[in-house]
Each structure stands twice: as C-alpha cells, then as structure tokens.
Coordinates of C-alpha atoms in Angstrom, one line a residue:
M291 CA 0.0 0.0 0.0
T292 CA 1.4 3.4 -1.0
G293 CA 2.2 6.1 1.6
A294 CA -1.1 7.9 0.9
F295 CA -3.1 4.8 2.0
K296 CA -3.1 2.8 5.1
F297 CA -5.4 0.2 6.8
D298 CA -5.2 -0.3 10.5
C299 CA -7.2 -2.9 12.4
L300 CA -8.1 -1.5 15.8
A301 CA -10.2 -4.3 17.3
K302 CA -11.5 -7.8 16.5
S303 CA -14.5 -9.8 17.7
R304 CA -13.5 -12.8 19.8
Q305 CA -16.4 -14.9 18.4
T306 CA -16.2 -14.0 14.7
L307 CA -13.8 -12.4 12.2
A308 CA -15.5 -9.0 12.5
R309 CA -13.1 -6.1 12.9
A310 CA -13.1 -2.4 13.3
G311 CA -10.5 -0.3 11.6
T312 CA -9.4 2.8 9.8
F313 CA -8.7 3.3 6.2
T314 CA -6.5 6.3 5.5
T315 CA -6.9 8.0 2.1
P316 CA -5.7 11.4 0.6
H317 CA -9.1 12.9 1.4
G318 CA -9.5 11.6 4.9
V319 CA -9.8 8.6 7.2
V320 CA -12.7 6.1 6.8
E321 CA -13.8 4.3 9.9
T322 CA -14.7 0.7 9.2
P323 CA -17.1 -1.1 8.9
C324 CA -18.5 1.5 6.6
F325 CA -21.5 1.8 4.3
M326 CA -20.9 3.9 1.2
P327 CA -23.8 5.6 -0.6
V328 CA -23.8 5.3 -4.4
G329 CA -23.4 8.5 -6.4
T330 CA -23.6 7.1 -9.9
L331 CA -23.4 10.3 -11.9
A332 CA -21.4 12.4 -9.3
T333 CA -24.6 12.7 -7.3
V334 CA -26.3 10.6 -4.7
K335 CA -29.8 10.9 -6.1
S336 CA -31.9 13.8 -4.7
L337 CA -29.2 14.8 -2.2
T338 CA -26.8 17.7 -2.1
S339 CA -23.3 17.1 -1.0
Q340 CA -24.0 19.0 2.3
Q341 CA -27.1 16.9 2.9
L342 CA -25.0 13.8 2.3
K343 CA -22.3 15.0 4.7
D344 CA -25.0 15.6 7.3
T345 CA -26.0 11.9 7.1
G346 CA -22.6 11.0 8.4
A347 CA -21.5 9.4 5.1
Q348 CA -17.7 9.0 5.0
M349 CA -17.1 7.8 1.5
V350 CA -19.1 7.9 -1.7
L351 CA -19.1 6.0 -5.0
G352 CA -19.1 7.3 -8.6
N353 CA -19.6 5.1 -11.7
T354 CA -16.9 5.0 -14.4
Y355 CA -19.3 3.8 -17.2
H356 CA -21.9 6.5 -16.6
L357 CA -19.5 9.3 -16.1
H358 CA -17.6 8.4 -19.2
L359 CA -20.9 8.7 -21.2
Q360 CA -22.0 11.9 -19.4
P361 CA -20.3 14.4 -18.9
G362 CA -17.1 12.7 -19.9
E363 CA -14.0 12.2 -17.8
N364 CA -12.2 15.1 -19.6
I365 CA -14.8 17.6 -18.3
V366 CA -14.5 16.2 -14.8
A367 CA -10.7 16.4 -15.0
K368 CA -10.9 20.1 -16.1
A369 CA -13.2 20.8 -13.1
G370 CA -10.4 19.5 -10.8
G371 CA -11.6 15.9 -10.5
L372 CA -14.7 14.3 -9.0
H373 CA -14.2 15.8 -5.5
Q374 CA -14.2 19.3 -6.8
F375 CA -16.8 18.7 -9.5
M376 CA -19.5 17.5 -7.1
G377 CA -18.4 19.5 -4.0
W378 CA -17.6 16.3 -2.0
H379 CA -14.2 16.6 -0.2
R380 CA -14.3 13.3 1.7
P381 CA -13.0 10.0 0.3
M382 CA -14.4 8.7 -3.0
L383 CA -14.4 5.4 -5.0
T384 CA -15.1 4.8 -8.6
D385 CA -16.1 1.4 -9.8
S386 CA -14.6 0.2 -13.1
G387 CA -17.8 0.1 -15.1
G388 CA -17.5 -3.7 -15.5
F389 CA -20.8 -4.5 -13.9
Q390 CA -22.7 -2.0 -16.0
V391 CA -21.0 -3.1 -19.2
F392 CA -21.7 -6.8 -18.5
S393 CA -25.3 -6.1 -17.6
L394 CA -25.8 -5.0 -21.3
S395 CA -25.9 -8.6 -22.4
Q396 CA -27.8 -7.8 -25.6
L397 CA -25.5 -4.9 -26.5
R398 CA -22.0 -6.0 -26.0
T399 CA -19.3 -8.4 -27.3
I400 CA -16.5 -9.7 -25.2
S401 CA -12.9 -10.4 -26.4
E402 CA -9.6 -10.9 -24.7
D403 CA -8.8 -7.2 -25.5
G404 CA -11.9 -5.8 -23.8
V405 CA -15.7 -5.3 -24.3
T406 CA -17.4 -3.6 -27.2
F407 CA -20.8 -2.2 -26.5
R408 CA -23.3 0.4 -27.7
S409 CA -23.9 3.4 -25.4
T410 CA -27.4 3.3 -23.9
R411 CA -27.3 7.1 -24.0
D412 CA -26.6 7.8 -27.7
G413 CA -26.0 4.5 -29.4
R414 CA -22.4 5.0 -30.2
L415 CA -20.0 2.1 -30.3
I416 CA -17.5 2.0 -27.4
H417 CA -14.6 -0.4 -26.9
M418 CA -13.8 -0.6 -23.1
T419 CA -10.5 -2.1 -22.2
P420 CA -8.8 -2.5 -18.8
E421 CA -6.4 0.3 -19.9
L422 CA -9.3 2.6 -20.9
S423 CA -11.1 2.0 -17.7
I424 CA -8.0 2.9 -15.6
R425 CA -7.3 6.0 -17.8
I426 CA -10.9 7.2 -17.2
Q427 CA -10.6 6.6 -13.5
N428 CA -7.3 8.3 -13.3
E429 CA -8.9 11.4 -14.8
L430 CA -11.9 11.2 -12.6
G431 CA -9.5 11.3 -9.6
A432 CA -11.3 9.2 -6.9
D433 CA -9.2 8.0 -4.0
V434 CA -10.0 4.3 -4.7
I435 CA -10.4 2.9 -8.2
M436 CA -11.4 -0.6 -9.3
A437 CA -9.9 -3.0 -11.7
F438 CA -11.9 -3.8 -14.9
D439 CA -13.3 -7.2 -14.4
E440 CA -15.7 -9.7 -16.2
C441 CA -18.8 -10.1 -14.0
P442 CA -20.5 -13.5 -14.9
P443 CA -24.3 -13.5 -14.6
Y444 CA -26.3 -15.8 -12.4
P445 CA -26.9 -18.5 -13.2
A446 CA -23.8 -19.4 -15.3
T447 CA -22.1 -22.7 -16.0
R448 CA -18.9 -23.6 -14.2
A449 CA -17.0 -23.4 -17.6
E450 CA -18.4 -19.8 -18.2
V451 CA -17.4 -18.7 -14.7
E452 CA -13.9 -20.3 -15.0
L453 CA -13.3 -18.3 -18.2
A454 CA -14.5 -15.0 -16.7
T455 CA -12.5 -15.5 -13.5
A456 CA -9.3 -16.2 -15.5
R457 CA -9.9 -13.2 -17.7
T458 CA -10.5 -11.0 -14.7
Y459 CA -7.1 -11.9 -13.4
R460 CA -5.4 -11.2 -16.7
W461 CA -7.2 -7.9 -17.0
L462 CA -6.2 -7.0 -13.5
K463 CA -2.5 -7.4 -14.5
R464 CA -3.1 -5.0 -17.4
C465 CA -4.9 -2.5 -15.0
M466 CA -1.9 -2.6 -12.7
E467 CA 0.4 -1.7 -15.6
A468 CA -1.9 1.1 -16.8
H469 CA -2.4 2.7 -13.4
L470 CA -0.3 5.8 -13.1
S471 CA -1.3 7.7 -9.9
D472 CA 0.1 7.0 -6.5
Q473 CA -2.7 9.1 -5.1
Q474 CA -5.2 6.5 -6.1
A475 CA -5.5 3.0 -4.6
L476 CA -6.2 0.3 -7.2
F477 CA -8.4 -2.5 -5.7
G478 CA -8.6 -5.9 -7.4
I479 CA -12.0 -7.8 -7.7
V480 CA -12.4 -11.4 -6.8
Q481 CA -14.8 -13.2 -9.1
G482 CA -15.7 -16.9 -9.2
G483 CA -19.5 -17.0 -9.3
V484 CA -21.1 -19.3 -6.8
Y485 CA -18.3 -21.9 -6.9
P486 CA -16.4 -21.9 -3.6
D487 CA -13.2 -23.4 -5.0
L488 CA -13.0 -20.8 -7.8
R489 CA -13.6 -18.0 -5.3
A490 CA -10.9 -19.3 -2.9
E491 CA -8.4 -19.8 -5.8
A492 CA -9.1 -16.3 -7.2
A493 CA -8.7 -14.7 -3.7
T494 CA -5.4 -16.4 -3.2
M495 CA -4.0 -15.3 -6.6
L496 CA -5.1 -11.7 -6.2
S497 CA -3.7 -11.6 -2.6
A498 CA -0.3 -12.5 -4.0
L499 CA -0.3 -9.2 -6.0
D500 CA -0.1 -7.1 -2.8
L501 CA -2.7 -4.6 -3.9
P502 CA -3.9 -1.7 -1.6
G503 CA -7.3 -3.4 -1.2
Y504 CA -9.6 -6.1 -2.4
A505 CA -13.3 -6.4 -3.4
I506 CA -15.6 -9.3 -3.6
G507 CA -17.6 -8.8 -6.9
G508 CA -20.2 -10.7 -8.8
V509 CA -22.7 -10.9 -5.9
S510 CA -26.2 -9.5 -5.8
V511 CA -26.6 -10.4 -9.4
G512 CA -29.7 -12.6 -8.8
E513 CA -28.5 -15.3 -6.5
P514 CA -30.2 -16.2 -3.2
A515 CA -29.0 -14.4 -0.1
T516 CA -27.7 -17.7 1.3
L517 CA -25.3 -18.1 -1.6
I518 CA -24.0 -14.5 -1.0
S519 CA -23.2 -15.5 2.5
Q520 CA -21.5 -18.6 1.4
I521 CA -19.4 -16.7 -1.2
V522 CA -18.2 -14.3 1.5
Q523 CA -17.4 -17.1 3.9
V524 CA -15.0 -18.7 1.5
T525 CA -13.5 -15.5 0.1
A526 CA -13.0 -12.8 2.8
P527 CA -10.9 -14.9 5.2
V528 CA -8.4 -15.6 2.3
L529 CA -7.8 -12.0 1.6
P530 CA -5.0 -10.2 3.4
E531 CA -5.8 -9.1 6.9
T532 CA -3.7 -5.9 6.4
K533 CA -5.8 -4.6 3.6
P534 CA -9.4 -3.3 3.4
R535 CA -12.1 -5.8 2.1
Y536 CA -15.0 -4.5 0.1
L537 CA -18.2 -6.4 -0.7
M538 CA -19.7 -4.8 -3.8
G539 CA -23.4 -4.0 -4.2
V540 CA -24.6 -5.2 -0.8
G541 CA -26.5 -3.0 1.6
T542 CA -29.2 -4.9 3.6
Y543 CA -28.9 -5.2 7.4
R544 CA -28.6 -9.0 7.4
E545 CA -26.2 -9.3 4.5
M546 CA -23.9 -6.7 5.9
V547 CA -23.8 -8.2 9.4
Q548 CA -23.1 -11.6 8.0
A549 CA -20.3 -10.2 5.8
I550 CA -18.8 -8.2 8.7
A551 CA -18.7 -11.4 10.7
W552 CA -16.4 -12.8 8.1
G553 CA -14.1 -9.8 8.0
V554 CA -15.6 -7.4 5.4
D555 CA -15.0 -3.7 5.9
L556 CA -16.7 -1.7 3.2
F557 CA -20.1 -1.9 1.5
D558 CA -22.1 0.0 -1.1
C559 CA -25.6 -0.2 -2.4
V560 CA -28.3 1.9 -4.2
I561 CA -31.0 0.6 -1.8
P562 CA -31.4 3.8 0.4
T563 CA -32.2 6.2 -2.5
R564 CA -33.9 3.6 -4.7
W565 CA -36.3 2.7 -1.9
A566 CA -36.9 6.3 -1.2
R567 CA -38.0 6.9 -4.8
H568 CA -40.6 4.2 -4.2
G569 CA -41.8 5.5 -0.9
A570 CA -40.0 2.9 1.2
V571 CA -38.1 3.7 4.4
M572 CA -35.8 1.8 6.7
V573 CA -36.8 2.0 10.4
R574 CA -34.9 -0.1 13.0
G575 CA -34.4 -3.1 10.8
E576 CA -37.8 -3.0 9.0
R577 CA -39.0 -1.7 5.7
W578 CA -42.0 0.5 5.9
N579 CA -44.1 1.9 3.0
I580 CA -44.8 5.5 3.8
K581 CA -47.6 5.5 1.2
N582 CA -49.8 3.4 3.5
A583 CA -53.0 4.9 4.9
Q584 CA -51.9 4.2 8.5
F585 CA -49.5 7.1 8.3
R586 CA -51.9 9.8 7.1
E587 CA -52.6 11.0 10.6
D588 CA -49.4 9.8 12.3
F589 CA -47.7 13.0 13.5
T590 CA -44.7 11.2 15.1
P591 CA -41.2 11.1 13.4
L592 CA -40.2 8.1 11.4
D593 CA -37.8 7.2 14.2
D594 CA -37.6 9.2 17.4
T595 CA -34.1 7.9 18.0
C596 CA -32.8 9.1 14.6
P597 CA -30.8 12.3 14.5
C598 CA -31.3 12.9 10.7
Y599 CA -32.9 16.2 9.4
T600 CA -36.0 14.3 8.3
C601 CA -36.7 12.7 11.7
Q602 CA -35.9 15.9 13.6
N603 CA -38.3 18.1 11.6
F604 CA -41.1 16.2 9.9
S605 CA -43.8 13.7 10.8
R606 CA -44.8 10.5 9.1
A607 CA -48.1 12.2 8.1
Y608 CA -46.2 14.9 6.3
L609 CA -44.0 12.4 4.5
N610 CA -47.1 10.5 3.5
H611 CA -48.7 13.7 2.2
L612 CA -45.6 14.5 0.1
W613 CA -45.6 11.1 -1.4
R614 CA -49.3 11.1 -2.2
A615 CA -49.0 14.6 -3.7
R616 CA -46.0 13.4 -5.8
E617 CA -43.8 16.2 -4.4
I618 CA -40.1 15.7 -5.3
L619 CA -39.2 16.7 -1.7
S620 CA -40.4 13.3 -0.6
H621 CA -37.5 11.7 -2.4
T622 CA -35.0 14.0 -0.7
L623 CA -36.4 13.6 2.8
L624 CA -36.8 9.8 2.6
S625 CA -33.3 9.5 1.1
I626 CA -31.8 11.6 3.9
H627 CA -33.3 9.2 6.5
N628 CA -32.4 5.9 4.6
V629 CA -28.8 6.9 4.0
T630 CA -28.5 8.0 7.7
E631 CA -30.0 4.7 8.8
L632 CA -27.5 2.5 7.0
V633 CA -24.5 4.8 8.0
R634 CA -25.6 4.7 11.6
F635 CA -26.2 0.9 11.4
T636 CA -22.6 0.2 10.4
S637 CA -21.4 2.8 12.9
R638 CA -23.2 0.9 15.7
I639 CA -21.6 -2.3 14.5
R640 CA -18.2 -0.7 14.7
E641 CA -18.8 0.5 18.2
A642 CA -20.0 -3.0 19.2
I643 CA -16.8 -4.5 17.8
L644 CA -14.7 -2.0 19.6
C645 CA -16.4 -3.0 22.8
D646 CA -16.3 -6.7 21.9
R647 CA -20.1 -6.9 21.9
F648 CA -20.7 -7.7 18.2
T649 CA -22.4 -11.0 18.7
D650 CA -24.3 -9.8 21.7
E651 CA -25.9 -6.9 19.9
F652 CA -26.0 -8.2 16.3
G653 CA -25.9 -12.0 16.6
H654 CA -29.6 -12.3 15.8
W655 CA -28.8 -11.3 12.2
L656 CA -26.4 -14.2 11.8
T657 CA -28.8 -17.0 12.5
S658 CA -30.3 -17.4 9.0
A659 CA -27.1 -18.6 7.3
G660 CA -25.3 -19.9 10.4
D661 CA -23.0 -18.1 12.7
A662 CA -19.6 -17.1 11.4
K663 CA -16.9 -18.9 13.3
T664 CA -13.3 -17.9 14.1
E665 CA -10.6 -19.2 11.8
S666 CA -8.9 -22.3 13.0

C-alpha cells in the first residue's frame, strides 16, 4: 500500500472475524465497517453534498461507465476531479464500469482485449478495455479505483465462470500496468461465481499481487442471499488481513452483518435512495411503506431515536402527504433518512466490535445462514 493509503485494524471480535479499523486516504480517514452511498453520476440521487455530509457518510461512489458517457472524464478532470466537480471533499471510490457493461448482455461483445458495446445514451459504439477503464478513473480522480473485471451472470455454468475468472485476473494485471497515480489505490476484484473453490483460488491469486485493497464482486446479481453469505465465507478470510475488504453491491442489514462477521470492511448499495424513490423507508431493521394509509394522521417522526434532518423536523403524516402529492421533496427527505439509517447501522456495529459486543448486539442477524466462526 502506498504512503497515501493505510489500513489499521483497531479491534476484532473474539467470536467471529468481525473487525473495526481505519482506512486512511488522501481525502481523509474512513472508519470501518462503513456503508458507502452510491453517487452514480457524481450525485447521490436527490441529495446535495452537504445533505450527504450531514447523514454522516464518510465515502461515496461514482460510476466510471456512466461518467464516461456523461459528462465525460475530460470535463470532470478540467473541473479539478470528482471531488471538486461535485463538491464532496471526503473520500471517494469509482467502480470500473465492469458490472454496468456486462449487464448490457444484448448490446456487447467480449474479447480478450476488452468489451465492445453500444452506449445506452446515444447508441455510439464503445470499446472498453482495462487500460481505458483505468485511464478514465485516473482522470476522474477518486481515492480508490477498481480494476476492470468480467462479471459473470447468475446462473452461469462452471465453464463460463472459469473463463470469466481467469480473464478477470489477466485484465487485473493490465490494469496494474496502466495505473499511473500514487494518489489512487487500485483494488482488485475477486470473481468466481457461486463456486467456492474458484472463489478461494481467485482470492489467493489476487492476494499475492499485494494490492492496496480487495473487493468481492459478482454478488447481488440474482443469486439467493444464502449463496451470497457462502461466497463471502470462503472468500473474505483468504484476503490479506492488512488490507481493506469491500463487498460490492450489498446493503441490507442481514447481509452486511453476516459479511462483517467474516471480516468485510466496506459496503455499497443503491437501496437507500432507490427505496426512497418508491416510498420505502428503513426503520430499525424494518422496511415501511410511507404511502400506507396508516401514516396519514401519524404525527410522530419516522424514528424518534434518529438524528437525521427528516426525523428531527417532519412527521410520518407529512411524508405520507408529500408522497401522495407526488412532491419531489419526498425523495429527498426519505433518502436523507435511509442513508443516515445505514450509515448509523454500520457505525453501531463498529462500536460494538470495539467493545467486543458484536455477537451480543447483532448476533440475531447471523442465524439465517449460520454463525460465522473464528478461523482455526
């Protein structure tokens, strides 16, 4: 890990592999475990950067694929990079665009060199290679950048997953050669589908490259939650203890707790803002539909223990009214609460680990897929 980046483990759970740490970046220190809101197009939907900061968010994601299409990495670079462009001066991460490209199954062609696809914005033909993905991310300027990988769908045959996993490794080597900035940490991505041996083998091979951090990719692509837990169990403990571990695209309470129990540090997911746009809110582990008639005359806050702007100033009745009136403000207020809820949730887990009370306070989330056990 370069001098600009450092991961320190401050405490571990005695019953599991859960850990609390700090990840130092050029734009600040991230306290882990940490939930990272997704800001696809240099914006977390419906929130200003100040509102996002007020939720307690420490680190935000941008999307290489979408930012390449609009406004273009050259414009972002001219603005001074993503931090300056969107007015967010805390740590940032950009994903490689791999997941988005590979989700365009009807619009792309894969070769050893890269992926050719048609833009969903204007129809132009784009050839994305590992080198181009890294060049785009170097210009965007996030603290953490991701290697360009091949994300196999679910379900996929073992042969298909073997090919994608091997190609991901070869592309990672090319990403490492193309990466030029010592102010950006390049994370590798472990693929391997739902095959435990392929996951463990990929994690071992990537670990040998001594990267600044590692991600577990190719989950939340349609497989059952129990399989996600199994993937994490065989992958995370293989990754270096001295580096941050990032589970991509996961942001539910249970899945995060189970992953943390196996040593995962970072998470991202679009759930908080996506749910908000559909009138759904997270309240103490439950999903509520604010559109329901039961809230029309409920003048209490969503959660009287929540410090967010929404809960401190508005009632369930008001939020119900905004949604029924189709006011855009409903998206903002519900997003503020949902992001705050997941940020607070991982912060509470961190405090529990520091006090060695992780299983005491969050053990009930572990039961569905079996308790995580300490390494032998």
